PDB file of C-alpha atoms in Angstrom:
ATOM      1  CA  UNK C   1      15.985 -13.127  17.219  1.00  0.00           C
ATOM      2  CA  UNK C   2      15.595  -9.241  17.773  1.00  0.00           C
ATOM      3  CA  UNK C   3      11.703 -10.109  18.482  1.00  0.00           C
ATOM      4  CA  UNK C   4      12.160 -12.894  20.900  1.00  0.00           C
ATOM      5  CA  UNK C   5      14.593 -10.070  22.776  1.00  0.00           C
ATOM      6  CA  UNK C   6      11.622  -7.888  22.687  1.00  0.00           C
ATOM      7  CA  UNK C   7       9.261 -10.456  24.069  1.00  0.00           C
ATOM      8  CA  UNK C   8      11.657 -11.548  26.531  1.00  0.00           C
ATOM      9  CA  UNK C   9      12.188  -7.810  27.816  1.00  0.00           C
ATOM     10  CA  UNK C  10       8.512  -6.825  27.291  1.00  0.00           C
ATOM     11  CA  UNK C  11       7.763 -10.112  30.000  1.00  0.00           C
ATOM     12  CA  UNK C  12      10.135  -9.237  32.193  1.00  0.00           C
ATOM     13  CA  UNK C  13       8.684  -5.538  32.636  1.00  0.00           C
ATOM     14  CA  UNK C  14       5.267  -6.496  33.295  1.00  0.00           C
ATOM     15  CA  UNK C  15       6.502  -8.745  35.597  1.00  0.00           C
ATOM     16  CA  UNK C  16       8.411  -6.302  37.746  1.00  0.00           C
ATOM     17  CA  UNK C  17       5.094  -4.034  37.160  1.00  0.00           C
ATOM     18  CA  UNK C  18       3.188  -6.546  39.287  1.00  0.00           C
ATOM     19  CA  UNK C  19       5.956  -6.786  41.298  1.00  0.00           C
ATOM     20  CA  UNK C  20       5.548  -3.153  42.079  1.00  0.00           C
ATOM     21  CA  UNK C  21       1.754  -3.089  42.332  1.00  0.00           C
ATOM     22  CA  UNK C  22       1.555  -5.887  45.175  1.00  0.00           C
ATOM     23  CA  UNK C  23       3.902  -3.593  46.696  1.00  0.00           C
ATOM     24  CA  UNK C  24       1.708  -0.683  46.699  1.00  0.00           C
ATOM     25  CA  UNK C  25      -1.235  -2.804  47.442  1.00  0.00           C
ATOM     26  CA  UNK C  26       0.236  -4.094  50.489  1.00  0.00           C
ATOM     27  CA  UNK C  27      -1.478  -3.104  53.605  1.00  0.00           C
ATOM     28  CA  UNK C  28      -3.624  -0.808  51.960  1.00  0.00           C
ATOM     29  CA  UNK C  29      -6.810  -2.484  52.780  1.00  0.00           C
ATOM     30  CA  UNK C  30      -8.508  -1.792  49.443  1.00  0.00           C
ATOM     31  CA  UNK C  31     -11.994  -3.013  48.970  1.00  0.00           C
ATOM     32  CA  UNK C  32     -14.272  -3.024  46.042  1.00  0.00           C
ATOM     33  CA  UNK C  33     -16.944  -2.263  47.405  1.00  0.00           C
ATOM     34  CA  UNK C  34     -15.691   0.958  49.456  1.00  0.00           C
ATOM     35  CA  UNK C  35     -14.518   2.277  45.978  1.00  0.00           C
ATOM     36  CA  UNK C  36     -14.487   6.104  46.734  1.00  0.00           C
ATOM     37  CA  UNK C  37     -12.944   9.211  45.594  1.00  0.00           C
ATOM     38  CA  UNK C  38     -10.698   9.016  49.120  1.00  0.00           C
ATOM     39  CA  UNK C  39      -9.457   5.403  47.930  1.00  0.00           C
ATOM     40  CA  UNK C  40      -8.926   6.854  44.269  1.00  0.00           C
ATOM     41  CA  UNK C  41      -6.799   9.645  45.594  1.00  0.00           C
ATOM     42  CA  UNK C  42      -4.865   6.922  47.781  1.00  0.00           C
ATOM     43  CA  UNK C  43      -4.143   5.145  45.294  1.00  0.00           C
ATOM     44  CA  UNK C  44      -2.869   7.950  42.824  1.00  0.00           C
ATOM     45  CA  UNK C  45      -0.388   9.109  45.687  1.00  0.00           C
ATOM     46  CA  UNK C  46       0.608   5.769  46.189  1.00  0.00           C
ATOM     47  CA  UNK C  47       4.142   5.606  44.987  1.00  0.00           C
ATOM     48  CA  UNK C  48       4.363   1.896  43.961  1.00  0.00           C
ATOM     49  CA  UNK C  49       1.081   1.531  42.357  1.00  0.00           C
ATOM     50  CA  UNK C  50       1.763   4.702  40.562  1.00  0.00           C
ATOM     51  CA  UNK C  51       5.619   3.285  39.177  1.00  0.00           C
ATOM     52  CA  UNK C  52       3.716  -0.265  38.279  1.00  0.00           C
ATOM     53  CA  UNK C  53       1.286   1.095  36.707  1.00  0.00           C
ATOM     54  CA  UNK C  54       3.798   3.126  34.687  1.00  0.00           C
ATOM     55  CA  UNK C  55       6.008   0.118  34.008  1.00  0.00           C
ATOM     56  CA  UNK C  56       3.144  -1.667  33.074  1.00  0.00           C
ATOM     57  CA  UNK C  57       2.625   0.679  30.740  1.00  0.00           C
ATOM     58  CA  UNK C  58       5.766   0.807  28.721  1.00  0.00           C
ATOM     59  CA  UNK C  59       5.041  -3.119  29.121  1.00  0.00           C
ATOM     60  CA  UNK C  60       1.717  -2.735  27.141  1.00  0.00           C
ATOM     61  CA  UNK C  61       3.850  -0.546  24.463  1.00  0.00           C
ATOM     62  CA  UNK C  62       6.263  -2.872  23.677  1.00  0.00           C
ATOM     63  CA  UNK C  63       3.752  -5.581  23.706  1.00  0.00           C
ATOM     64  CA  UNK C  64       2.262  -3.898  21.096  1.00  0.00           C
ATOM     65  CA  UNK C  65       4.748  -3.614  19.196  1.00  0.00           C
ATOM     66  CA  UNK C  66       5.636  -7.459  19.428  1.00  0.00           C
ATOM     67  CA  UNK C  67       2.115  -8.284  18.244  1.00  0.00           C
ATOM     68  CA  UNK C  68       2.898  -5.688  15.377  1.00  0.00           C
ATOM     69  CA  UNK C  69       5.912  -8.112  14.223  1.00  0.00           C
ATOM     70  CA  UNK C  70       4.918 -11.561  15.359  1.00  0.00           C
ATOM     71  CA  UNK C  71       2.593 -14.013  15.254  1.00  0.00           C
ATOM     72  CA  UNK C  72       0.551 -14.258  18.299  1.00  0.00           C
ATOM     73  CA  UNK C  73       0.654 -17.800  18.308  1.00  0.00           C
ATOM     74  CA  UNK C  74       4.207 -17.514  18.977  1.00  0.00           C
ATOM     75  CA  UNK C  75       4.629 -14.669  20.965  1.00  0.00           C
ATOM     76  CA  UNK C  76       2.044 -15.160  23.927  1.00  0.00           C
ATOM     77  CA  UNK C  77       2.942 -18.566  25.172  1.00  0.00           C
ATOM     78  CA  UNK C  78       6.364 -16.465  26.523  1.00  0.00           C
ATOM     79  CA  UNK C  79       3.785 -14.470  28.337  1.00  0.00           C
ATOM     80  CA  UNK C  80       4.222 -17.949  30.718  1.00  0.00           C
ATOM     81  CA  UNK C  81       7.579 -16.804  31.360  1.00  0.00           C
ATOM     82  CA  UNK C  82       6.188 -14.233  33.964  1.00  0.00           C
ATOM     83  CA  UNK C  83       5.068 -16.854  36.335  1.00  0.00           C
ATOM     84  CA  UNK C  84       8.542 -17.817  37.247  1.00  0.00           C
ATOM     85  CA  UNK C  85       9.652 -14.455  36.707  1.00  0.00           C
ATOM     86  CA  UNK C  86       6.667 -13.292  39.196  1.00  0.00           C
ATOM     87  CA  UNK C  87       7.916 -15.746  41.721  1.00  0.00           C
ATOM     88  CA  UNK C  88      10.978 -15.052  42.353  1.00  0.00           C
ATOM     89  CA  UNK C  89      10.710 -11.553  42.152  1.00  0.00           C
ATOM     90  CA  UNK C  90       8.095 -11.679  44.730  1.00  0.00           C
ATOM     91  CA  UNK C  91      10.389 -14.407  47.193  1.00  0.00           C
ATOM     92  CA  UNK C  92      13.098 -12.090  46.720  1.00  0.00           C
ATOM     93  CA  UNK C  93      11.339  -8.164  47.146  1.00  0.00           C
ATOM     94  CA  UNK C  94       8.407  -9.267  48.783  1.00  0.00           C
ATOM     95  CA  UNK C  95       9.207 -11.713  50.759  1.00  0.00           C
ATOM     96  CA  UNK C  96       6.326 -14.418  49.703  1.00  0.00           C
ATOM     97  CA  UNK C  97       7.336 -18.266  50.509  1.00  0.00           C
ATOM     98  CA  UNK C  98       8.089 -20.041  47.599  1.00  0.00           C
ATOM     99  CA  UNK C  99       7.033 -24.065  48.324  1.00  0.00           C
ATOM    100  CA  UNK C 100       7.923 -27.175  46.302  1.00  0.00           C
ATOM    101  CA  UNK C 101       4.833 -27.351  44.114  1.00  0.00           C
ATOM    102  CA  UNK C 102       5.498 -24.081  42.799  1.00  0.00           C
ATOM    103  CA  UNK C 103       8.739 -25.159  41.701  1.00  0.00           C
ATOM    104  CA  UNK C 104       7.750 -28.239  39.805  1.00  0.00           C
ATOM    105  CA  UNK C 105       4.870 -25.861  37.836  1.00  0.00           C
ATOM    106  CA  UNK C 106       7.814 -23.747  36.893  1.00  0.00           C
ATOM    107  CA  UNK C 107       9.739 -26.399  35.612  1.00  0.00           C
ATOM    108  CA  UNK C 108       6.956 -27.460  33.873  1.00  0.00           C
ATOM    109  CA  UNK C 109       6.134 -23.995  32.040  1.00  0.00           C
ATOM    110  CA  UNK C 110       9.875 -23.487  31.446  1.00  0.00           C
ATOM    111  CA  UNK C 111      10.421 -27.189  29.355  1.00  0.00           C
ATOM    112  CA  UNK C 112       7.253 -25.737  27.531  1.00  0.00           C
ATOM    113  CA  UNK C 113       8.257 -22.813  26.676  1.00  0.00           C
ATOM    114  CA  UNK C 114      11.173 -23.810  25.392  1.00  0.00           C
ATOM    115  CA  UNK C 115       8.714 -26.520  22.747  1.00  0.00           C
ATOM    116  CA  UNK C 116       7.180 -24.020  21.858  1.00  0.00           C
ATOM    117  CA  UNK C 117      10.297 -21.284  21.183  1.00  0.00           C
ATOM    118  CA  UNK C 118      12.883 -23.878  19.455  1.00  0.00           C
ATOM    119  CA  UNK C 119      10.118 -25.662  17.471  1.00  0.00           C
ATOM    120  CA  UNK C 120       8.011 -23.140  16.369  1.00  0.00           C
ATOM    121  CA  UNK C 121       7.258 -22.840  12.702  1.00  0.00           C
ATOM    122  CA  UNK C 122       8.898 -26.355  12.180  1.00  0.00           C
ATOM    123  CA  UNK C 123       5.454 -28.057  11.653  1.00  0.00           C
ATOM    124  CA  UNK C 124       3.717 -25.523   9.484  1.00  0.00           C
ATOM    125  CA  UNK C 125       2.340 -26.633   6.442  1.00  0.00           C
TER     126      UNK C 125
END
């Protein structure tokens, strides 16, 4: 139970760390192929990109740490869970439209999700 808490939490983090890198990235007009030192330097001021990449970071960590305990198998299916996590987050601090179809693929990854947490292990041989 403690490592589906950690899995949980270590989802929800990179999830917000997204979150705060499409902030940062918003309006900034970066472009791959105008990769500079100027844009670099942007980018390391930026604020937001700089926090998410930071959270995403302490995301990566705990990650770690989940693989360290758990079976992949199990463990990155929940990785799903940031899709709806992603979505709302970005209705609610970003702004982004959220349309029916988007709703019926969360539904969908939520029901399995939920398969694969509650029945997992059950079938091993």
């Amino acid at each position: 139970m403690k490592n589906l808490l950690y899995i949980i939490v270590a989802v929800c983090i990179s999830s917000l760390g997204q979150i705060l890198l499409r902030r940062g990235m918003s309006g900034s007009g970066f472009e791959l192929s105008v990769l500079d030192t100027t844009t670099i330097l942007n980018l390391i001021k930026n604020f937001y990109v700089m926090s998410g990449l930071l959270v995403y970071g302490l995301s990566f960590i705990l990650w770690l740490y989940v693989l360290s305990h758990v079976q992949v198998s199990y463990a990155y299916p929940f990785v799903s869970l940031s899709y709806p996590i992603v979505m709302i987050l970005s209705n609610v601090f970003l702004k982004e439209p959220l349309g029916k179809g988007l709703w019926i693929g969360v539904f969908f990854i939520l029901i399995g999700t939920t398969i694969i947490g509650v029945t997992y292990g059950r079938w091993d041989s």
